[in-house]
Amino acid sequence: MEVEVVMEVKVKVVMKVWMRMVMKVWIAVKMAEVSRLGLGSVELQVHQSLFSIPLQVKSVINLLFAAYTGDVSALRRFALSSMDMEQKDYDSRTALHVAAAEGHVDVVRFLLEACKVNPVPKDRWGNTPLDEATHFGHHEVVTLLQEFHNKYTPVEKISADKDNATKNLDSMLET
């Protein structure tokens, strides 16, 4: 009798996990279809006990999906709605990482020029968008990222470099 109850519980757990996986795949397919048809964003209603995604996670997913598919118009809508265009996923990858890895020059240009995102963010493995574009052989994206990388120097880094230079000069003068 106890074996049957344990088996029944295991089956229910497996079914619930399986249903969540099926729902995730279904949602991804529907989002791709909506994006392909140019219908904008889609609201999906799913029973909350099966599948619930916090609003911020949805925001990151939508942003990275638009970068992945090269959908500049969706990214423009997100930027106009004051969405943080530098949001990161669980691997600390940004839309710029994804667009660079996919070779979407227009998306990379939009993020850098219009949104003024940081051109050198690092993901959890220490890779930058430039590393991604280089790895996947997207030469036009590499060139664009190098141009912005050369222009971009964080303010903190400039002041830290000046402080270090002053300390180094002072120590040279003391000897």
JSON list of C-alpha atoms in Angstrom, two decimals:
[
{"chain": "A", "resi": 1, "resn": "MET", "atom": "CA", "xyz": [0.00, 0.00, 0.00]},
{"chain": "A", "resi": 2, "resn": "GLU", "atom": "CA", "xyz": [2.77, 2.47, 0.95]},
{"chain": "A", "resi": 3, "resn": "VAL", "atom": "CA", "xyz": [4.63, 1.67, -2.28]},
{"chain": "A", "resi": 4, "resn": "GLU", "atom": "CA", "xyz": [1.56, 2.64, -4.32]},
{"chain": "A", "resi": 5, "resn": "VAL", "atom": "CA", "xyz": [1.25, 5.96, -2.48]},
{"chain": "A", "resi": 6, "resn": "VAL", "atom": "CA", "xyz": [4.95, 6.74, -2.97]},
{"chain": "A", "resi": 7, "resn": "MET", "atom": "CA", "xyz": [4.71, 5.85, -6.66]},
{"chain": "A", "resi": 8, "resn": "GLU", "atom": "CA", "xyz": [1.61, 8.01, -7.06]},
{"chain": "A", "resi": 9, "resn": "VAL", "atom": "CA", "xyz": [3.37, 10.99, -5.42]},
{"chain": "A", "resi": 10, "resn": "LYS", "atom": "CA", "xyz": [6.43, 10.49, -7.64]},
{"chain": "A", "resi": 11, "resn": "VAL", "atom": "CA", "xyz": [4.24, 10.36, -10.74]},
{"chain": "A", "resi": 12, "resn": "LYS", "atom": "CA", "xyz": [2.48, 13.59, -9.72]},
{"chain": "A", "resi": 13, "resn": "VAL", "atom": "CA", "xyz": [5.82, 15.35, -9.15]},
{"chain": "A", "resi": 14, "resn": "VAL", "atom": "CA", "xyz": [7.18, 14.15, -12.50]},
{"chain": "A", "resi": 15, "resn": "MET", "atom": "CA", "xyz": [3.98, 15.23, -14.25]},
{"chain": "A", "resi": 16, "resn": "LYS", "atom": "CA", "xyz": [4.13, 18.69, -12.66]},
{"chain": "A", "resi": 17, "resn": "VAL", "atom": "CA", "xyz": [7.78, 19.13, -13.73]},
{"chain": "A", "resi": 18, "resn": "TRP", "atom": "CA", "xyz": [6.95, 17.85, -17.21]},
{"chain": "A", "resi": 19, "resn": "MET", "atom": "CA", "xyz": [4.00, 20.27, -17.48]},
{"chain": "A", "resi": 20, "resn": "ARG", "atom": "CA", "xyz": [6.23, 23.21, -16.54]},
{"chain": "A", "resi": 21, "resn": "MET", "atom": "CA", "xyz": [8.73, 22.21, -19.21]},
{"chain": "A", "resi": 22, "resn": "VAL", "atom": "CA", "xyz": [5.98, 21.87, -21.81]},
{"chain": "A", "resi": 23, "resn": "MET", "atom": "CA", "xyz": [4.59, 25.28, -20.84]},
{"chain": "A", "resi": 24, "resn": "LYS", "atom": "CA", "xyz": [8.02, 26.92, -21.13]},
{"chain": "A", "resi": 25, "resn": "VAL", "atom": "CA", "xyz": [8.52, 25.46, -24.60]},
{"chain": "A", "resi": 26, "resn": "TRP", "atom": "CA", "xyz": [5.00, 26.46, -25.65]},
{"chain": "A", "resi": 27, "resn": "ILE", "atom": "CA", "xyz": [5.55, 30.03, -24.42]},
{"chain": "A", "resi": 28, "resn": "ALA", "atom": "CA", "xyz": [8.90, 30.28, -26.23]},
{"chain": "A", "resi": 29, "resn": "VAL", "atom": "CA", "xyz": [7.30, 29.06, -29.46]},
{"chain": "A", "resi": 30, "resn": "LYS", "atom": "CA", "xyz": [4.40, 31.51, -29.12]},
{"chain": "A", "resi": 31, "resn": "MET", "atom": "CA", "xyz": [6.77, 34.42, -28.39]},
{"chain": "A", "resi": 32, "resn": "ALA", "atom": "CA", "xyz": [8.85, 33.53, -31.45]},
{"chain": "A", "resi": 33, "resn": "GLU", "atom": "CA", "xyz": [5.70, 33.35, -33.56]},
{"chain": "A", "resi": 34, "resn": "VAL", "atom": "CA", "xyz": [4.46, 36.73, -32.33]},
{"chain": "A", "resi": 35, "resn": "SER", "atom": "CA", "xyz": [7.87, 38.29, -32.95]},
{"chain": "A", "resi": 36, "resn": "ARG", "atom": "CA", "xyz": [8.08, 36.76, -36.44]},
{"chain": "A", "resi": 37, "resn": "LEU", "atom": "CA", "xyz": [4.63, 38.09, -37.34]},
{"chain": "A", "resi": 38, "resn": "GLY", "atom": "CA", "xyz": [5.49, 41.53, -35.94]},
{"chain": "A", "resi": 39, "resn": "LEU", "atom": "CA", "xyz": [2.50, 41.62, -33.63]},
{"chain": "A", "resi": 40, "resn": "GLY", "atom": "CA", "xyz": [4.40, 43.17, -30.72]},
{"chain": "A", "resi": 41, "resn": "SER", "atom": "CA", "xyz": [4.30, 41.65, -27.29]},
{"chain": "A", "resi": 42, "resn": "VAL", "atom": "CA", "xyz": [1.91, 38.94, -26.23]},
{"chain": "A", "resi": 43, "resn": "GLU", "atom": "CA", "xyz": [0.18, 38.35, -22.95]},
{"chain": "A", "resi": 44, "resn": "LEU", "atom": "CA", "xyz": [0.02, 34.69, -22.03]},
{"chain": "A", "resi": 45, "resn": "GLN", "atom": "CA", "xyz": [-2.29, 33.52, -19.29]},
{"chain": "A", "resi": 46, "resn": "VAL", "atom": "CA", "xyz": [-1.26, 30.32, -17.59]},
{"chain": "A", "resi": 47, "resn": "HIS", "atom": "CA", "xyz": [-2.55, 28.81, -14.38]},
{"chain": "A", "resi": 48, "resn": "GLN", "atom": "CA", "xyz": [-0.34, 30.34, -11.69]},
{"chain": "A", "resi": 49, "resn": "SER", "atom": "CA", "xyz": [0.22, 27.09, -9.79]},
{"chain": "A", "resi": 50, "resn": "LEU", "atom": "CA", "xyz": [1.79, 25.56, -12.90]},
{"chain": "A", "resi": 51, "resn": "PHE", "atom": "CA", "xyz": [3.92, 28.42, -14.07]},
{"chain": "A", "resi": 52, "resn": "SER", "atom": "CA", "xyz": [4.62, 31.87, -12.74]},
{"chain": "A", "resi": 53, "resn": "ILE", "atom": "CA", "xyz": [7.37, 34.25, -13.77]},
{"chain": "A", "resi": 54, "resn": "PRO", "atom": "CA", "xyz": [8.21, 37.40, -11.81]},
{"chain": "A", "resi": 55, "resn": "LEU", "atom": "CA", "xyz": [7.77, 40.63, -13.77]},
{"chain": "A", "resi": 56, "resn": "GLN", "atom": "CA", "xyz": [11.49, 41.45, -13.78]},
{"chain": "A", "resi": 57, "resn": "VAL", "atom": "CA", "xyz": [12.34, 38.01, -15.19]},
{"chain": "A", "resi": 58, "resn": "LYS", "atom": "CA", "xyz": [9.77, 38.54, -17.97]},
{"chain": "A", "resi": 59, "resn": "SER", "atom": "CA", "xyz": [11.37, 41.88, -18.71]},
{"chain": "A", "resi": 60, "resn": "VAL", "atom": "CA", "xyz": [14.85, 40.35, -19.04]},
{"chain": "A", "resi": 61, "resn": "ILE", "atom": "CA", "xyz": [13.52, 37.49, -21.16]},
{"chain": "A", "resi": 62, "resn": "ASN", "atom": "CA", "xyz": [11.74, 39.88, -23.53]},
{"chain": "A", "resi": 63, "resn": "LEU", "atom": "CA", "xyz": [14.80, 42.13, -23.81]},
{"chain": "A", "resi": 64, "resn": "LEU", "atom": "CA", "xyz": [17.22, 39.29, -24.52]},
{"chain": "A", "resi": 65, "resn": "PHE", "atom": "CA", "xyz": [14.80, 37.60, -26.90]},
{"chain": "A", "resi": 66, "resn": "ALA", "atom": "CA", "xyz": [14.49, 40.81, -28.93]},
{"chain": "A", "resi": 67, "resn": "ALA", "atom": "CA", "xyz": [18.29, 41.05, -29.06]},
{"chain": "A", "resi": 68, "resn": "TYR", "atom": "CA", "xyz": [18.54, 37.37, -30.05]},
{"chain": "A", "resi": 69, "resn": "THR", "atom": "CA", "xyz": [16.09, 37.75, -32.92]},
{"chain": "A", "resi": 70, "resn": "GLY", "atom": "CA", "xyz": [17.50, 41.10, -34.06]},
{"chain": "A", "resi": 71, "resn": "ASP", "atom": "CA", "xyz": [14.22, 42.93, -33.39]},
{"chain": "A", "resi": 72, "resn": "VAL", "atom": "CA", "xyz": [15.34, 46.58, -33.25]},
{"chain": "A", "resi": 73, "resn": "SER", "atom": "CA", "xyz": [11.76, 47.88, -33.22]},
{"chain": "A", "resi": 74, "resn": "ALA", "atom": "CA", "xyz": [10.96, 45.88, -30.07]},
{"chain": "A", "resi": 75, "resn": "LEU", "atom": "CA", "xyz": [14.16, 47.15, -28.46]},
{"chain": "A", "resi": 76, "resn": "ARG", "atom": "CA", "xyz": [13.20, 50.70, -29.41]},
{"chain": "A", "resi": 77, "resn": "ARG", "atom": "CA", "xyz": [9.79, 50.22, -27.74]},
{"chain": "A", "resi": 78, "resn": "PHE", "atom": "CA", "xyz": [11.49, 48.87, -24.61]},
{"chain": "A", "resi": 79, "resn": "ALA", "atom": "CA", "xyz": [13.88, 51.84, -24.50]},
{"chain": "A", "resi": 80, "resn": "LEU", "atom": "CA", "xyz": [11.02, 54.32, -24.98]},
{"chain": "A", "resi": 81, "resn": "SER", "atom": "CA", "xyz": [9.14, 52.69, -22.11]},
{"chain": "A", "resi": 82, "resn": "SER", "atom": "CA", "xyz": [12.14, 53.39, -19.84]},
{"chain": "A", "resi": 83, "resn": "MET", "atom": "CA", "xyz": [13.20, 49.77, -19.57]},
{"chain": "A", "resi": 84, "resn": "ASP", "atom": "CA", "xyz": [16.71, 49.25, -18.24]},
{"chain": "A", "resi": 85, "resn": "MET", "atom": "CA", "xyz": [18.56, 48.20, -21.40]},
{"chain": "A", "resi": 86, "resn": "GLU", "atom": "CA", "xyz": [21.50, 46.88, -19.36]},
{"chain": "A", "resi": 87, "resn": "GLN", "atom": "CA", "xyz": [19.50, 44.22, -17.51]},
{"chain": "A", "resi": 88, "resn": "LYS", "atom": "CA", "xyz": [21.35, 40.94, -17.01]},
{"chain": "A", "resi": 89, "resn": "ASP", "atom": "CA", "xyz": [20.19, 37.35, -17.03]},
{"chain": "A", "resi": 90, "resn": "TYR", "atom": "CA", "xyz": [21.26, 34.64, -14.56]},
{"chain": "A", "resi": 91, "resn": "ASP", "atom": "CA", "xyz": [24.64, 34.39, -16.33]},
{"chain": "A", "resi": 92, "resn": "SER", "atom": "CA", "xyz": [25.11, 38.19, -16.21]},
{"chain": "A", "resi": 93, "resn": "ARG", "atom": "CA", "xyz": [24.68, 38.38, -19.98]},
{"chain": "A", "resi": 94, "resn": "THR", "atom": "CA", "xyz": [23.17, 41.54, -21.41]},
{"chain": "A", "resi": 95, "resn": "ALA", "atom": "CA", "xyz": [21.27, 42.23, -24.61]},
{"chain": "A", "resi": 96, "resn": "LEU", "atom": "CA", "xyz": [24.57, 43.47, -26.03]},
{"chain": "A", "resi": 97, "resn": "HIS", "atom": "CA", "xyz": [26.20, 40.09, -25.31]},
{"chain": "A", "resi": 98, "resn": "VAL", "atom": "CA", "xyz": [23.37, 38.27, -27.08]},
{"chain": "A", "resi": 99, "resn": "ALA", "atom": "CA", "xyz": [23.25, 40.60, -30.10]},
{"chain": "A", "resi": 100, "resn": "ALA", "atom": "CA", "xyz": [27.04, 40.42, -30.50]},
{"chain": "A", "resi": 101, "resn": "ALA", "atom": "CA", "xyz": [27.02, 36.63, -30.31]},
{"chain": "A", "resi": 102, "resn": "GLU", "atom": "CA", "xyz": [24.27, 36.48, -32.94]},
{"chain": "A", "resi": 103, "resn": "GLY", "atom": "CA", "xyz": [25.95, 39.03, -35.22]},
{"chain": "A", "resi": 104, "resn": "HIS", "atom": "CA", "xyz": [23.09, 41.57, -35.25]},
{"chain": "A", "resi": 105, "resn": "VAL", "atom": "CA", "xyz": [24.97, 44.74, -36.23]},
{"chain": "A", "resi": 106, "resn": "ASP", "atom": "CA", "xyz": [21.85, 46.95, -36.18]},
{"chain": "A", "resi": 107, "resn": "VAL", "atom": "CA", "xyz": [20.95, 45.82, -32.66]},
{"chain": "A", "resi": 108, "resn": "VAL", "atom": "CA", "xyz": [24.51, 46.35, -31.41]},
{"chain": "A", "resi": 109, "resn": "ARG", "atom": "CA", "xyz": [24.60, 49.81, -33.00]},
{"chain": "A", "resi": 110, "resn": "PHE", "atom": "CA", "xyz": [21.20, 50.72, -31.50]},
{"chain": "A", "resi": 111, "resn": "LEU", "atom": "CA", "xyz": [22.22, 49.60, -28.01]},
{"chain": "A", "resi": 112, "resn": "LEU", "atom": "CA", "xyz": [25.53, 51.45, -28.16]},
{"chain": "A", "resi": 113, "resn": "GLU", "atom": "CA", "xyz": [24.49, 54.66, -29.92]},
{"chain": "A", "resi": 114, "resn": "ALA", "atom": "CA", "xyz": [20.86, 55.22, -28.92]},
{"chain": "A", "resi": 115, "resn": "CYS", "atom": "CA", "xyz": [20.75, 53.50, -25.52]},
{"chain": "A", "resi": 116, "resn": "LYS", "atom": "CA", "xyz": [24.33, 54.33, -24.52]},
{"chain": "A", "resi": 117, "resn": "VAL", "atom": "CA", "xyz": [24.81, 50.94, -22.84]},
{"chain": "A", "resi": 118, "resn": "ASN", "atom": "CA", "xyz": [28.17, 49.97, -21.38]},
{"chain": "A", "resi": 119, "resn": "PRO", "atom": "CA", "xyz": [30.13, 48.42, -24.29]},
{"chain": "A", "resi": 120, "resn": "VAL", "atom": "CA", "xyz": [32.31, 46.26, -22.03]},
{"chain": "A", "resi": 121, "resn": "PRO", "atom": "CA", "xyz": [30.07, 44.42, -19.52]},
{"chain": "A", "resi": 122, "resn": "LYS", "atom": "CA", "xyz": [31.37, 41.05, -18.37]},
{"chain": "A", "resi": 123, "resn": "ASP", "atom": "CA", "xyz": [29.26, 37.93, -17.96]},
{"chain": "A", "resi": 124, "resn": "ARG", "atom": "CA", "xyz": [29.83, 35.31, -15.26]},
{"chain": "A", "resi": 125, "resn": "TRP", "atom": "CA", "xyz": [32.69, 33.80, -17.28]},
{"chain": "A", "resi": 126, "resn": "GLY", "atom": "CA", "xyz": [34.38, 37.17, -17.79]},
{"chain": "A", "resi": 127, "resn": "ASN", "atom": "CA", "xyz": [33.41, 37.44, -21.47]},
{"chain": "A", "resi": 128, "resn": "THR", "atom": "CA", "xyz": [32.54, 40.78, -23.03]},
{"chain": "A", "resi": 129, "resn": "PRO", "atom": "CA", "xyz": [30.34, 41.31, -26.11]},
{"chain": "A", "resi": 130, "resn": "LEU", "atom": "CA", "xyz": [33.56, 41.83, -28.07]},
{"chain": "A", "resi": 131, "resn": "ASP", "atom": "CA", "xyz": [34.72, 38.37, -26.97]},
{"chain": "A", "resi": 132, "resn": "GLU", "atom": "CA", "xyz": [31.39, 36.89, -28.11]},
{"chain": "A", "resi": 133, "resn": "ALA", "atom": "CA", "xyz": [31.51, 38.55, -31.54]},
{"chain": "A", "resi": 134, "resn": "THR", "atom": "CA", "xyz": [35.13, 37.48, -32.01]},
{"chain": "A", "resi": 135, "resn": "HIS", "atom": "CA", "xyz": [34.37, 33.90, -30.97]},
{"chain": "A", "resi": 136, "resn": "PHE", "atom": "CA", "xyz": [31.51, 33.58, -33.46]},
{"chain": "A", "resi": 137, "resn": "GLY", "atom": "CA", "xyz": [33.32, 35.39, -36.29]},
{"chain": "A", "resi": 138, "resn": "HIS", "atom": "CA", "xyz": [31.07, 38.43, -36.64]},
{"chain": "A", "resi": 139, "resn": "HIS", "atom": "CA", "xyz": [33.72, 40.82, -38.00]},
{"chain": "A", "resi": 140, "resn": "GLU", "atom": "CA", "xyz": [31.45, 43.83, -38.56]},
{"chain": "A", "resi": 141, "resn": "VAL", "atom": "CA", "xyz": [30.21, 43.62, -34.97]},
{"chain": "A", "resi": 142, "resn": "VAL", "atom": "CA", "xyz": [33.82, 43.24, -33.76]},
{"chain": "A", "resi": 143, "resn": "THR", "atom": "CA", "xyz": [34.80, 46.45, -35.58]},
{"chain": "A", "resi": 144, "resn": "LEU", "atom": "CA", "xyz": [31.84, 48.37, -34.16]},
{"chain": "A", "resi": 145, "resn": "LEU", "atom": "CA", "xyz": [32.49, 47.16, -30.61]},
{"chain": "A", "resi": 146, "resn": "GLN", "atom": "CA", "xyz": [36.19, 48.00, -30.86]},
{"chain": "A", "resi": 147, "resn": "GLU", "atom": "CA", "xyz": [35.33, 51.57, -31.90]},
{"chain": "A", "resi": 148, "resn": "PHE", "atom": "CA", "xyz": [33.07, 52.01, -28.87]},
{"chain": "A", "resi": 149, "resn": "HIS", "atom": "CA", "xyz": [35.49, 50.19, -26.58]},
{"chain": "A", "resi": 150, "resn": "ASN", "atom": "CA", "xyz": [38.22, 52.69, -27.52]},
{"chain": "A", "resi": 151, "resn": "LYS", "atom": "CA", "xyz": [35.88, 55.65, -26.86]},
{"chain": "A", "resi": 152, "resn": "TYR", "atom": "CA", "xyz": [34.48, 54.31, -23.58]},
{"chain": "A", "resi": 153, "resn": "THR", "atom": "CA", "xyz": [36.38, 54.72, -20.35]},
{"chain": "A", "resi": 154, "resn": "PRO", "atom": "CA", "xyz": [34.42, 54.60, -17.10]},
{"chain": "A", "resi": 155, "resn": "VAL", "atom": "CA", "xyz": [34.67, 57.76, -14.98]},
{"chain": "A", "resi": 156, "resn": "GLU", "atom": "CA", "xyz": [35.78, 55.76, -11.92]},
{"chain": "A", "resi": 157, "resn": "LYS", "atom": "CA", "xyz": [38.62, 54.25, -13.93]},
{"chain": "A", "resi": 158, "resn": "ILE", "atom": "CA", "xyz": [39.84, 57.67, -15.11]},
{"chain": "A", "resi": 159, "resn": "SER", "atom": "CA", "xyz": [39.95, 59.09, -11.58]},
{"chain": "A", "resi": 160, "resn": "ALA", "atom": "CA", "xyz": [41.57, 55.91, -10.23]},
{"chain": "A", "resi": 161, "resn": "ASP", "atom": "CA", "xyz": [44.20, 56.07, -12.98]},
{"chain": "A", "resi": 162, "resn": "LYS", "atom": "CA", "xyz": [44.93, 59.72, -12.17]},
{"chain": "A", "resi": 163, "resn": "ASP", "atom": "CA", "xyz": [45.30, 58.90, -8.46]},
{"chain": "A", "resi": 164, "resn": "ASN", "atom": "CA", "xyz": [47.64, 56.01, -9.22]},
{"chain": "A", "resi": 165, "resn": "ALA", "atom": "CA", "xyz": [49.70, 58.14, -11.60]},
{"chain": "A", "resi": 166, "resn": "THR", "atom": "CA", "xyz": [50.03, 60.87, -8.98]},
{"chain": "A", "resi": 167, "resn": "LYS", "atom": "CA", "xyz": [51.09, 58.34, -6.32]},
{"chain": "A", "resi": 168, "resn": "ASN", "atom": "CA", "xyz": [53.62, 56.80, -8.69]},
{"chain": "A", "resi": 169, "resn": "LEU", "atom": "CA", "xyz": [55.07, 60.22, -9.55]},
{"chain": "A", "resi": 170, "resn": "ASP", "atom": "CA", "xyz": [55.22, 61.22, -5.88]},
{"chain": "A", "resi": 171, "resn": "SER", "atom": "CA", "xyz": [57.02, 58.01, -4.97]},
{"chain": "A", "resi": 172, "resn": "MET", "atom": "CA", "xyz": [59.53, 58.57, -7.79]},
{"chain": "A", "resi": 173, "resn": "LEU", "atom": "CA", "xyz": [60.24, 62.12, -6.58]},
{"chain": "A", "resi": 174, "resn": "GLU", "atom": "CA", "xyz": [60.83, 61.00, -2.98]},
{"chain": "A", "resi": 175, "resn": "THR", "atom": "CA", "xyz": [63.73, 58.72, -3.88]}
]
